[in-house]
CSV table of C-alpha atoms in Angstrom, one decimal:
chain,number,residue,atom,x,y,z
A,1,MET,CA,-0.6,-26.3,7.4
A,2,ILE,CA,-2.2,-23.1,8.5
A,3,VAL,CA,1.2,-21.3,8.5
A,4,VAL,CA,2.0,-22.7,5.0
A,5,GLY,CA,-1.4,-21.7,3.7
A,6,ARG,CA,-1.0,-18.2,5.1
A,7,PHE,CA,2.4,-17.9,3.5
A,8,VAL,CA,1.2,-19.0,0.1
A,9,CYS,CA,-1.8,-16.7,0.4
A,10,GLY,CA,0.3,-13.7,1.3
A,11,PHE,CA,2.9,-14.4,-1.4
A,12,LEU,CA,0.3,-14.8,-4.2
A,13,ALA,CA,-1.6,-11.7,-3.0
A,14,GLY,CA,1.7,-9.8,-3.1
A,15,VAL,CA,2.2,-11.0,-6.7
A,16,ALA,CA,-1.4,-10.1,-7.7
A,17,SER,CA,-1.4,-6.6,-6.1
A,18,PRO,CA,1.2,-4.8,-8.3
A,19,THR,CA,0.1,-6.7,-11.4
A,20,ALA,CA,-3.5,-5.6,-11.0
A,21,GLN,CA,-2.4,-2.0,-10.4
A,22,ILE,CA,-0.1,-2.0,-13.5
A,23,TYR,CA,-2.8,-3.6,-15.6
A,24,ILE,CA,-5.4,-1.0,-14.5
A,25,SER,CA,-3.1,1.9,-15.3
A,26,GLU,CA,-2.3,0.5,-18.7
A,27,VAL,CA,-5.8,-0.3,-20.0
A,28,SER,CA,-7.8,2.5,-18.4
A,29,SER,CA,-8.4,5.9,-20.0
A,30,PRO,CA,-6.6,8.8,-18.3
A,31,SER,CA,-10.0,10.4,-17.4
A,32,ILE,CA,-11.0,7.5,-15.1
A,33,ARG,CA,-7.7,6.1,-14.2
A,34,GLY,CA,-7.6,7.5,-10.7
A,35,ARG,CA,-11.1,6.2,-9.9
A,36,LEU,CA,-10.4,2.8,-11.2
A,37,ALA,CA,-7.2,2.6,-9.2
A,38,SER,CA,-9.0,3.7,-6.0
A,39,LEU,CA,-11.6,0.9,-6.5
A,40,THR,CA,-8.9,-1.4,-5.2
A,41,GLY,CA,-9.4,0.1,-1.7
A,42,VAL,CA,-13.1,-0.3,-2.1
A,43,PHE,CA,-12.8,-4.0,-2.9
A,44,LEU,CA,-10.3,-4.5,0.0
A,45,THR,CA,-12.7,-3.0,2.5
A,46,THR,CA,-15.6,-5.0,0.9
A,47,GLY,CA,-13.6,-8.1,1.5
A,48,VAL,CA,-13.1,-7.2,5.2
A,49,LEU,CA,-16.8,-6.5,5.6
A,50,GLY,CA,-17.6,-9.8,3.9
A,51,ALA,CA,-15.3,-11.6,6.3
A,52,TYR,CA,-16.9,-9.8,9.3
A,53,SER,CA,-20.4,-10.7,8.1
A,54,PHE,CA,-19.7,-14.4,7.3
A,55,GLY,CA,-17.5,-14.8,10.3
A,56,ALA,CA,-20.3,-13.9,12.6
A,57,PHE,CA,-21.9,-17.3,12.0
A,58,LEU,CA,-19.3,-19.5,10.2
A,59,ASN,CA,-16.2,-21.1,11.8
A,60,TRP,CA,-12.8,-20.5,10.3
A,61,LYS,CA,-12.8,-23.6,8.0
A,62,GLN,CA,-16.1,-22.7,6.5
A,63,LEU,CA,-15.1,-19.1,6.1
A,64,SER,CA,-11.9,-20.2,4.3
A,65,PHE,CA,-14.0,-22.1,1.8
A,66,VAL,CA,-16.1,-19.0,1.2
A,67,ALA,CA,-13.1,-16.8,0.8
A,68,ILE,CA,-11.4,-19.2,-1.7
A,69,THR,CA,-14.2,-18.6,-4.3
A,70,PHE,CA,-13.0,-15.1,-4.9
A,71,PRO,CA,-9.4,-15.9,-6.1
A,72,ALA,CA,-10.9,-18.7,-8.1
A,73,LEU,CA,-13.2,-16.3,-9.9
A,74,LEU,CA,-10.3,-13.9,-10.4
A,75,GLY,CA,-8.3,-16.7,-12.1
A,76,LEU,CA,-11.2,-17.6,-14.4
A,77,PHE,CA,-11.8,-14.0,-15.4
A,78,ALA,CA,-8.0,-13.4,-15.9
A,79,ILE,CA,-8.2,-16.0,-18.7
A,80,VAL,CA,-10.7,-14.1,-20.8
A,81,ILE,CA,-9.6,-10.5,-20.3
A,82,PRO,CA,-7.4,-9.0,-23.0
A,83,GLU,CA,-3.7,-8.6,-22.6
A,84,SER,CA,-2.4,-5.1,-21.9
A,85,PRO,CA,-1.9,-3.1,-25.1
A,86,VAL,CA,1.1,-1.4,-23.6
A,87,TRP,CA,2.7,-4.8,-23.1
A,88,TYR,CA,2.1,-5.7,-26.8
A,89,ILE,CA,3.6,-2.4,-27.8
A,90,MET,CA,6.7,-3.1,-25.7
A,91,LYS,CA,7.0,-6.4,-27.6
A,92,LYS,CA,6.7,-4.7,-31.0
A,93,ARG,CA,3.3,-6.3,-31.6
A,94,ASP,CA,1.4,-3.3,-32.8
A,95,ASP,CA,-1.5,-5.2,-34.4
A,96,SER,CA,-2.1,-7.2,-31.2
A,97,ALA,CA,-2.0,-4.0,-29.2
A,98,LEU,CA,-4.6,-2.3,-31.5
A,99,ASN,CA,-6.9,-5.4,-31.3
A,100,SER,CA,-6.5,-5.3,-27.5
A,101,LEU,CA,-7.6,-1.7,-27.4
A,102,LYS,CA,-10.6,-2.5,-29.6
A,103,ARG,CA,-11.7,-5.2,-27.2
A,104,LEU,CA,-11.4,-2.7,-24.3
A,105,ARG,CA,-12.9,0.4,-25.9
A,106,GLY,CA,-15.2,-1.1,-28.6
A,107,ARG,CA,-14.5,-1.8,-32.2
A,108,ASP,CA,-16.4,1.3,-33.4
A,109,THR,CA,-14.2,3.7,-31.4
A,110,ASP,CA,-11.4,5.7,-33.1
A,111,LEU,CA,-8.3,4.4,-31.3
A,112,HIS,CA,-5.5,5.7,-33.5
A,113,GLY,CA,-5.0,8.7,-31.3
A,114,GLU,CA,-4.8,6.8,-28.1
A,115,PHE,CA,-2.7,4.1,-29.7
A,116,LYS,CA,-0.2,6.7,-31.0
A,117,ILE,CA,0.1,8.2,-27.5
A,118,LYS,CA,0.8,4.8,-25.9
A,119,LYS,CA,3.3,4.0,-28.5
A,120,GLU,CA,5.1,7.3,-28.1
A,121,ASN,CA,5.2,6.8,-24.3
A,122,SER,CA,6.6,3.3,-24.7
A,123,GLU,CA,9.3,4.5,-27.1
A,124,ARG,CA,10.2,7.3,-24.7
A,125,ILE,CA,10.6,4.9,-21.8
A,126,GLU,CA,12.7,2.5,-23.9
A,127,SER,CA,15.0,5.3,-25.0
A,128,LYS,CA,15.9,6.1,-21.4
A,129,PRO,CA,18.9,4.4,-19.8
A,130,ASN,CA,18.4,1.4,-17.7
A,131,ILE,CA,18.0,2.0,-13.9
A,132,THR,CA,21.0,0.9,-11.9
A,133,LEU,CA,22.1,1.4,-8.3
A,134,ARG,CA,23.9,4.5,-9.4
A,135,SER,CA,20.6,5.9,-10.7
A,136,LEU,CA,19.4,6.0,-7.1
A,137,THR,CA,21.7,9.0,-6.4
A,138,ASP,CA,19.6,11.0,-8.9
A,139,PRO,CA,16.8,12.9,-7.1
A,140,LYS,CA,14.3,12.1,-9.9
A,141,PHE,CA,14.6,8.5,-8.8
A,142,TRP,CA,15.3,8.5,-5.1
A,143,LYS,CA,12.7,11.1,-4.2
A,144,PRO,CA,9.6,9.3,-5.6
A,145,LEU,CA,11.0,6.0,-4.3
A,146,ALA,CA,11.6,7.5,-0.8
A,147,ILE,CA,8.2,9.1,-0.6
A,148,SER,CA,6.2,6.0,-1.8
A,149,SER,CA,8.3,3.7,0.4
A,150,MET,CA,7.8,5.8,3.5
A,151,LEU,CA,4.1,6.1,2.9
A,152,MET,CA,3.7,2.4,2.8
A,153,ILE,CA,6.0,1.8,5.8
A,154,PHE,CA,4.2,4.3,7.9
A,155,GLN,CA,0.8,2.9,6.8
A,156,GLN,CA,1.9,-0.6,7.8
A,157,LEU,CA,3.4,0.5,11.1
A,158,SER,CA,0.4,2.6,12.1
A,159,GLY,CA,-1.4,-0.3,13.6
A,160,ASN,CA,-4.5,-0.1,11.5
A,161,LEU,CA,-4.3,-3.7,10.5
A,162,ALA,CA,-4.2,-4.7,14.2
A,163,VAL,CA,-7.4,-2.9,14.7
A,164,VAL,CA,-9.0,-4.4,11.6
A,165,PHE,CA,-8.1,-8.0,12.5
A,166,ASN,CA,-9.1,-7.6,16.2
A,167,THR,CA,-12.3,-5.5,15.9
A,168,VAL,CA,-14.5,-8.1,17.6
A,169,ALA,CA,-12.1,-8.3,20.6
A,170,ILE,CA,-11.9,-4.5,20.8
A,171,PHE,CA,-15.6,-4.1,21.0
A,172,GLU,CA,-15.8,-7.0,23.4
A,173,SER,CA,-13.4,-5.3,25.8
A,174,THR,CA,-15.5,-2.1,26.0
A,175,GLY,CA,-18.3,-3.9,27.8
A,176,SER,CA,-20.8,-2.7,25.2
A,177,THR,CA,-24.2,-4.3,25.2
A,178,LEU,CA,-24.2,-4.4,21.4
A,179,ASN,CA,-23.1,-7.7,19.9
A,180,PRO,CA,-19.3,-7.3,19.0
A,181,ALA,CA,-19.9,-9.1,15.7
A,182,ILE,CA,-22.6,-6.6,14.8
A,183,SER,CA,-20.3,-3.8,15.9
A,184,SER,CA,-17.6,-5.1,13.6
A,185,ILE,CA,-20.0,-5.3,10.6
A,186,VAL,CA,-20.9,-1.7,11.2
A,187,THR,CA,-17.2,-0.8,11.3
A,188,GLY,CA,-16.7,-2.6,8.0
A,189,SER,CA,-19.6,-0.9,6.4
A,190,VAL,CA,-18.1,2.5,7.3
A,191,MET,CA,-14.9,1.5,5.7
A,192,VAL,CA,-16.7,0.5,2.5
A,193,ILE,CA,-18.6,3.8,2.4
A,194,SER,CA,-15.4,5.8,2.9
A,195,GLY,CA,-13.8,3.8,0.1
A,196,ILE,CA,-16.6,4.6,-2.3
A,197,ALA,CA,-16.5,8.3,-1.4
A,198,VAL,CA,-12.8,8.3,-2.2
A,199,THR,CA,-13.5,7.1,-5.8
A,200,PHE,CA,-15.5,10.2,-6.4
A,201,LEU,CA,-13.1,12.6,-4.7
A,202,ILE,CA,-9.8,11.2,-5.9
A,203,ASP,CA,-9.8,13.1,-9.2
A,204,LYS,CA,-11.6,16.2,-7.9
A,205,ALA,CA,-10.0,16.9,-4.5
A,206,GLY,CA,-6.5,15.5,-5.4
A,207,ARG,CA,-4.4,12.8,-3.9
A,208,LYS,CA,-2.4,15.0,-1.4
A,209,ILE,CA,-5.4,16.5,0.4
A,210,LEU,CA,-7.1,13.1,0.8
A,211,LEU,CA,-3.8,11.6,2.1
A,212,LEU,CA,-3.4,14.4,4.6
A,213,LEU,CA,-7.0,14.1,5.8
A,214,SER,CA,-6.9,10.3,6.1
A,215,SER,CA,-3.6,10.4,7.9
A,216,ALA,CA,-4.9,13.0,10.4
A,217,GLY,CA,-8.1,11.0,11.0
A,218,MET,CA,-6.1,7.8,11.5
A,219,ALA,CA,-3.7,9.5,13.9
A,220,VAL,CA,-6.6,10.9,16.0
A,221,SER,CA,-8.6,7.7,16.0
A,222,LEU,CA,-5.7,5.4,16.9
A,223,SER,CA,-4.5,7.9,19.6
A,224,ILE,CA,-7.9,7.8,21.2
A,225,LEU,CA,-8.0,4.0,21.0
A,226,GLY,CA,-4.6,3.6,22.4
A,227,THR,CA,-5.4,6.0,25.3
A,228,TYR,CA,-8.5,4.0,26.1
A,229,PHE,CA,-6.6,0.8,26.4
A,230,TYR,CA,-3.8,2.4,28.4
A,231,MET,CA,-6.4,3.7,30.8
A,232,GLN,CA,-8.1,0.3,30.9
A,233,GLU,CA,-4.9,-1.4,31.9
A,234,ASN,CA,-4.0,1.2,34.5
A,235,SER,CA,-7.2,2.4,36.0
A,236,ASP,CA,-10.0,0.8,38.1
A,237,GLN,CA,-12.5,3.0,36.4
A,238,CYS,CA,-12.5,1.1,33.1
A,239,PRO,CA,-14.1,-2.3,32.3
A,240,PRO,CA,-11.9,-5.1,33.8
A,241,THR,CA,-12.1,-7.4,30.8
A,242,HIS,CA,-8.4,-6.9,29.8
A,243,LYS,CA,-6.9,-5.8,33.1
A,244,LYS,CA,-3.7,-7.5,34.1
A,245,GLY,CA,-4.1,-10.6,36.2
A,246,LYS,CA,-7.9,-10.9,35.5
A,247,LYS,CA,-9.6,-13.4,33.2
A,248,ASN,CA,-11.1,-11.9,30.1
A,249,GLU,CA,-14.8,-12.5,30.4
A,250,GLY,CA,-15.3,-12.1,26.7
A,251,MET,CA,-13.1,-15.1,25.9
A,252,THR,CA,-13.8,-18.8,26.1
A,253,PRO,CA,-11.2,-21.6,25.9
A,254,THR,CA,-11.3,-24.1,23.1
A,255,LYS,CA,-10.2,-27.7,22.9
A,256,ASP,CA,-9.7,-27.8,19.1
A,257,PRO,CA,-5.9,-27.9,18.5
A,258,LEU,CA,-6.3,-26.2,15.1
A,259,LYS,CA,-7.9,-23.1,16.7
A,260,PRO,CA,-6.1,-20.5,18.8
A,261,THR,CA,-5.8,-21.3,22.5
A,262,VAL,CA,-8.3,-18.6,23.2
A,263,THR,CA,-11.3,-18.0,20.9
A,264,MET,CA,-13.1,-14.6,20.9
A,265,GLN,CA,-16.8,-14.3,20.3
A,266,GLY,CA,-17.5,-14.7,16.6
A,267,GLU,CA,-14.2,-16.6,16.2
A,268,ASN,CA,-12.2,-13.4,16.1
A,269,ALA,CA,-8.8,-14.9,15.5
A,270,SER,CA,-10.1,-17.1,12.6
A,271,LEU,CA,-12.0,-14.1,11.3
A,272,SER,CA,-8.9,-12.0,11.3
A,273,ALA,CA,-6.9,-14.5,9.2
A,274,ALA,CA,-9.8,-15.1,6.8
A,275,SER,CA,-10.5,-11.4,6.4
A,276,GLN,CA,-6.9,-10.9,5.2
A,277,GLN,CA,-7.3,-13.7,2.8
A,278,ASN,CA,-10.5,-12.2,1.4
A,279,SER,CA,-9.3,-8.6,1.3
A,280,GLY,CA,-6.0,-9.7,-0.1
A,281,ILE,CA,-7.6,-10.4,-3.5
A,282,CYS,CA,-7.2,-6.7,-4.4
A,283,PRO,CA,-4.8,-5.1,-1.8
A,284,PHE,CA,-4.8,-1.4,-1.8
A,285,ASN,CA,-2.0,0.6,-3.3
A,286,PRO,CA,-2.1,4.4,-3.6
A,287,PRO,CA,-2.8,5.3,-7.3
A,288,ALA,CA,0.1,6.7,-9.2
């Protein structure tokens, strides 16, 4: 049941993610589009922080019930929000598109200029030939596709999610006197603060410089973390919690067949799964 639930959760999060990004880009004004798109990352890290916080004193079943309230609220709000005006224009329903813009911008706002631009953009897109496999040989198609795909591939292969989902265990292994659950909450708070900072910098500093800075920071941080664990495994000078052949003192066995064979303090494995459920409500995608 857990595997099926995780599959369904991941599948639906994958459906919601691009849909939300497309909707934001179609209903937002150009002046704030970058900031609104970057809020996805803020909400993702807020979800992780929430899972860390609740996971410090809830078991995985209770945490799952807490996390399910957020997609439920998303479904309720999705019923009342207006349809995308761009979608209406594509379906040749200009009156509905104008009414949708009025709901989004206010009925006293002059929307004819914006409506005209959206309509012209839609007509220009429709006038272009359909994209086929042959189109991928054209640099204007394969270059953006290759850049965006490699960005996401390298991001997923960087190991940052492994760190996020095992933060409690990582802090436990250091032998720190600070409660690992509290350490994880502090880490989640830093992620939220960084995400909020990006919303103010995304339109001023530009996308490329932020991407370079964040990539460099991740490379340095993960290299230090990897070096630490390598030294921990191969040196007698490091805390022995994860040394080969030795029992991890920060772990305790559990008899519950629904839980992992080994449970970390703060129910780390359960926290990890639930944190992805919670943060998966608005997965991060780099703004276009």
